[in-house]
PDB file of C-alpha atoms in Angstrom:
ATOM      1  CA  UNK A   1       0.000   0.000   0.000  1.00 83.00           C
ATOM      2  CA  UNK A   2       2.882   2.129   0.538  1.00 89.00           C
ATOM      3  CA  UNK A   3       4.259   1.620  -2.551  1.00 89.00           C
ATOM      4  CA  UNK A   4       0.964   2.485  -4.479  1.00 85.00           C
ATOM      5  CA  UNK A   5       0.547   5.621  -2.524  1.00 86.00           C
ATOM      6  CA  UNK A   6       3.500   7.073  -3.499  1.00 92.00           C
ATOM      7  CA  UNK A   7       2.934   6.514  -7.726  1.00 93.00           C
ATOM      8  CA  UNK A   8       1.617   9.664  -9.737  1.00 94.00           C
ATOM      9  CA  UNK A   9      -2.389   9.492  -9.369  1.00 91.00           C
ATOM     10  CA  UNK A  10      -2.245   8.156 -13.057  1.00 92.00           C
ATOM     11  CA  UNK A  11      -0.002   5.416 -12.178  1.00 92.00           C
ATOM     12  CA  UNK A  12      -2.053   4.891  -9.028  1.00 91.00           C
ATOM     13  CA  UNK A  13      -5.215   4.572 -11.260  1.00 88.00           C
ATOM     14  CA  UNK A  14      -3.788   2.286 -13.473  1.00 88.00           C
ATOM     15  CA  UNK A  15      -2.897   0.004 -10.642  1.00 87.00           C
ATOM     16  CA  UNK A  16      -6.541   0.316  -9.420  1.00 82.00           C
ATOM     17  CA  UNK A  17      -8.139  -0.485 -12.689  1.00 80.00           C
ATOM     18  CA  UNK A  18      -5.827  -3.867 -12.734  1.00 81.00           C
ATOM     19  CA  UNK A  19      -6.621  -4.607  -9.437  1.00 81.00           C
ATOM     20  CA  UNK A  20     -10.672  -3.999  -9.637  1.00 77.00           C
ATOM     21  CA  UNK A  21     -12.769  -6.516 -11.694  1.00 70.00           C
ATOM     22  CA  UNK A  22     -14.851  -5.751 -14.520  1.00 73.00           C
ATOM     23  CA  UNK A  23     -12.587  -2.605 -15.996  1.00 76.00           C
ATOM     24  CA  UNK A  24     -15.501  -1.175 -17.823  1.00 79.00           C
ATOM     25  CA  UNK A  25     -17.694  -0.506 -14.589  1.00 83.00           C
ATOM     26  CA  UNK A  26     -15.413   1.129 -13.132  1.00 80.00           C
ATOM     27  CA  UNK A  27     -14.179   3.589 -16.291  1.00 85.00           C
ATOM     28  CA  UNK A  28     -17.989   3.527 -16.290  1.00 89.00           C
ATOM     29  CA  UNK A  29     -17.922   5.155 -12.295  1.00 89.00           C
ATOM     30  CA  UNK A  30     -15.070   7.296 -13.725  1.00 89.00           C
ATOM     31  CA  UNK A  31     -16.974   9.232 -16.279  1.00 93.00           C
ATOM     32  CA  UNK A  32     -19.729   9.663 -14.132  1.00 95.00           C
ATOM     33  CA  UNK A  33     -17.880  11.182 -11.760  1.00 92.00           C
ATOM     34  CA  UNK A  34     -16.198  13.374 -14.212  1.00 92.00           C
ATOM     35  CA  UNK A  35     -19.623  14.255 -15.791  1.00 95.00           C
ATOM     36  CA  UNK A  36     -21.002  14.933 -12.375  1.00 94.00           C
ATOM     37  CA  UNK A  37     -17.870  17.244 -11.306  1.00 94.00           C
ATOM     38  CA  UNK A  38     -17.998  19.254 -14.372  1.00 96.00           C
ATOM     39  CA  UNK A  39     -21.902  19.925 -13.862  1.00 95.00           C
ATOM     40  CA  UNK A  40     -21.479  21.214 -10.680  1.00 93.00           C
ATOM     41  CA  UNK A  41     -18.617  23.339 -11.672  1.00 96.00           C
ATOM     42  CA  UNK A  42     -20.729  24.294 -14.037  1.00 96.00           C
ATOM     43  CA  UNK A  43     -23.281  25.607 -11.538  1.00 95.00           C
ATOM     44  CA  UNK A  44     -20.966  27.759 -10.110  1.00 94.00           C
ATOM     45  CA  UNK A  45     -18.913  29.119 -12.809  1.00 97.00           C
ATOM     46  CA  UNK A  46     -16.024  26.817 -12.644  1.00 96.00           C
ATOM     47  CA  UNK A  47     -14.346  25.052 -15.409  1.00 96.00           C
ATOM     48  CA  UNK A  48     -13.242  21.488 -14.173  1.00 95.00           C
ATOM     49  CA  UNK A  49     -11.190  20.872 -16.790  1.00 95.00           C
ATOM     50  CA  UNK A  50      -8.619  23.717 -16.114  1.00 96.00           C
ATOM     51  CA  UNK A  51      -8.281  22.903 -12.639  1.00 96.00           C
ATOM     52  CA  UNK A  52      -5.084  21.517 -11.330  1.00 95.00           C
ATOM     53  CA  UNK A  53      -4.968  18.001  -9.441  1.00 93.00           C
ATOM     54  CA  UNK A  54      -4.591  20.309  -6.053  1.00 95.00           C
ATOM     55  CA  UNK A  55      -7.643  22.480  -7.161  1.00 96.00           C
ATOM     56  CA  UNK A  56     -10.038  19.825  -7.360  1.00 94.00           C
ATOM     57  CA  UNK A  57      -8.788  18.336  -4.988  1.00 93.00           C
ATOM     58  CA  UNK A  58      -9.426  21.139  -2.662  1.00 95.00           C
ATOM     59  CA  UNK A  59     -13.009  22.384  -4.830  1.00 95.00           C
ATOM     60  CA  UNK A  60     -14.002  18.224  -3.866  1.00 92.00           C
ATOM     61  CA  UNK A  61     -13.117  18.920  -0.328  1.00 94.00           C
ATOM     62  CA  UNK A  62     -15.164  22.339   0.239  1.00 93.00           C
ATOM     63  CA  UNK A  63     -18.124  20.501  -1.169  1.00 89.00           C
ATOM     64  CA  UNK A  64     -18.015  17.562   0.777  1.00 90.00           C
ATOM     65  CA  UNK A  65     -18.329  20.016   4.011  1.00 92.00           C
ATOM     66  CA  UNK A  66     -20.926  21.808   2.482  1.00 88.00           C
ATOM     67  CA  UNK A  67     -24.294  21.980   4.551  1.00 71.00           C
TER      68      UNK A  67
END
């Protein structure tokens, strides 16, 4: 585990999707996550896709403790 969490989070996703059965669900869970984020960045004005890693990171975070 160690070892995995120091890898890039690409590499860290490729060990993931060998480790998790059926490859499609999950890339499945992935772009529904990624349509998800970029509708509610949407909402407020944000465009996901020139956030950094650290900036969603931290938009994820302050919406999570949200109400």
């Amino acid at each position: 585990m160690r070892l995995v969490e120091q890898l890039s989070s690409t590499a860290r996703e490729s060990v993931l999707k060998r480790l998790i059965l059926g490859q499609d669900r999950w890339d499945a869970m992935l772009d529904y996550g990624a349509a998800k984020m970029r509708s509610l960045c949407a909402e407020r004005g944000i465009d996901w896709d020139r956030l950094t890693e650290d900036e969603r990171l931290n938009l994820i975070d302050t919406i999570l403790h949200e109400k």
